[in-house]
């Protein structure tokens, strides 16, 4: 079987999370929590042999203990391609993770809910936080 999605963000994330959770739950337990009838499907996803079915994103995100919006964003790119995913997010908006929402809430609070414009200086300051 080929591995067309081996280098996808989805495959990397699933592999990383299964490894990170290994001390608390098995891959079989993760598969069961996600509602997969075949526990091997987690191995298939990790290896990049198959795409993650979009209807499984919420349950798999919960089982992997990751933000479902983040997993949906990368699974959508895997499912329909980057160009189509971009079109979908332009129409419906980008799924916002809980962490991103917390940043937005803090920005609103810090600015007194004034809807501040992003300036070159503000962009530089923000990017500096992340070492960019």
Coordinates of C-alpha atoms in Angstrom, one line a residue:
X1 CA 0.0 0.0 0.0
X2 CA 1.3 3.5 -0.9
X3 CA 1.6 6.3 1.6
X4 CA 0.4 9.4 -0.3
X5 CA -0.2 11.4 2.9
X6 CA 3.0 10.4 4.8
X7 CA 4.3 13.9 5.0
X8 CA 0.9 15.5 5.9
X9 CA 0.4 17.6 9.0
X10 CA -2.4 15.2 10.0
X11 CA -0.1 12.1 9.9
X12 CA 2.6 13.9 11.9
X13 CA 0.1 15.2 14.5
X14 CA -1.5 11.8 15.0
X15 CA 1.8 10.1 15.3
X16 CA 3.2 12.7 17.7
X17 CA 0.0 12.6 19.9
X18 CA -0.1 8.8 20.0
X19 CA 3.5 8.8 21.2
X20 CA 2.9 11.6 23.7
X21 CA -0.1 9.8 25.2
X22 CA 1.5 6.3 25.2
X23 CA 2.1 6.5 29.0
X24 CA -1.6 6.9 29.6
X25 CA -3.5 5.1 26.8
X26 CA -2.8 2.6 24.1
X27 CA -3.3 3.2 20.4
X28 CA -6.2 0.7 20.6
X29 CA -7.8 2.8 23.3
X30 CA -7.4 6.0 21.2
X31 CA -9.0 4.2 18.3
X32 CA -11.9 3.0 20.4
X33 CA -12.4 6.6 21.9
X34 CA -12.4 8.0 18.3
X35 CA -15.0 5.4 17.3
X36 CA -12.9 3.5 14.8
X37 CA -14.1 -0.1 14.4
X38 CA -10.6 -1.2 13.4
X39 CA -7.9 -0.2 15.8
X40 CA -5.4 -0.5 12.9
X41 CA -6.9 2.6 11.3
X42 CA -4.8 4.8 13.7
X43 CA -1.7 3.1 12.2
X44 CA -3.0 3.7 8.7
X45 CA -3.5 7.4 9.5
X46 CA -0.1 7.7 11.2
X47 CA 1.7 6.2 8.2
X48 CA -0.1 8.4 5.7
X49 CA -1.8 5.5 3.9
X50 CA -5.3 7.2 4.2
X51 CA -6.9 10.6 4.8
X52 CA -8.6 11.3 8.0
X53 CA -12.4 11.2 7.4
X54 CA -13.7 14.6 8.3
X55 CA -16.6 13.2 10.3
X56 CA -14.1 11.6 12.7
X57 CA -12.3 14.9 13.5
X58 CA -14.3 15.7 16.7
X59 CA -14.0 12.3 18.3
X60 CA -10.3 11.8 17.2
X61 CA -9.4 15.3 18.5
X62 CA -11.0 14.4 21.8
X63 CA -9.2 11.0 22.0
X64 CA -5.8 12.7 21.0
X65 CA -6.5 15.6 23.4
X66 CA -6.0 18.2 20.7
X67 CA -8.1 21.2 19.7
X68 CA -10.7 20.0 17.3
X69 CA -10.6 23.3 15.3
X70 CA -6.9 22.8 14.7
X71 CA -7.3 19.2 13.6
X72 CA -10.2 20.2 11.3
X73 CA -8.1 22.8 9.7
X74 CA -5.3 20.4 8.8
X75 CA -7.6 17.6 8.0
X76 CA -9.6 19.8 5.6
X77 CA -6.4 20.6 3.7
X78 CA -5.6 16.9 3.5
X79 CA -9.1 16.0 2.4
X80 CA -9.7 18.6 -0.3
X81 CA -6.2 20.1 -1.0
X82 CA -4.7 23.4 0.0
X83 CA -6.4 25.4 -2.7
X84 CA -9.9 24.1 -2.0
X85 CA -9.4 24.4 1.8
X86 CA -8.4 28.0 1.3
X87 CA -11.6 28.7 -0.7
X88 CA -13.7 27.0 2.0
X89 CA -12.0 29.1 4.8
X90 CA -12.4 32.3 2.8
X91 CA -16.1 31.6 2.6
X92 CA -16.8 30.2 6.1
X93 CA -13.8 31.5 8.0
X94 CA -10.8 29.8 9.6
X95 CA -11.6 27.5 12.5
X96 CA -10.2 29.2 15.6
X97 CA -8.6 27.1 18.2
X98 CA -9.2 27.6 21.9
X99 CA -5.6 29.0 22.2
X100 CA -6.2 31.4 19.4
X101 CA -9.5 32.5 20.9
X102 CA -7.7 33.2 24.2
X103 CA -5.1 35.4 22.3
X104 CA -8.0 37.3 20.7
X105 CA -9.8 37.7 24.0
X106 CA -6.6 39.1 25.5
X107 CA -6.0 41.4 22.6
X108 CA -9.5 42.8 23.0
X109 CA -9.1 43.2 26.7
X110 CA -5.7 44.9 26.4
X111 CA -6.9 47.3 23.7
X112 CA -10.1 48.2 25.6
X113 CA -12.1 46.5 22.9
X114 CA -11.1 49.3 20.6
X115 CA -10.5 47.2 17.4
X116 CA -6.8 48.3 17.0
X117 CA -5.4 48.4 13.5
X118 CA -2.3 46.2 12.9
X119 CA 0.6 48.5 12.2
X120 CA 4.1 47.6 11.2
X121 CA 5.3 48.3 14.7
X122 CA 2.6 46.2 16.3
X123 CA 3.2 43.4 13.8
X124 CA 6.9 43.5 14.6
X125 CA 6.3 43.5 18.4
X126 CA 3.9 40.5 18.1
X127 CA 6.3 38.6 15.8
X128 CA 9.1 39.3 18.3
X129 CA 7.2 37.4 20.9
X130 CA 7.6 34.3 18.7
X131 CA 11.2 35.0 17.7
X132 CA 10.2 35.9 14.1

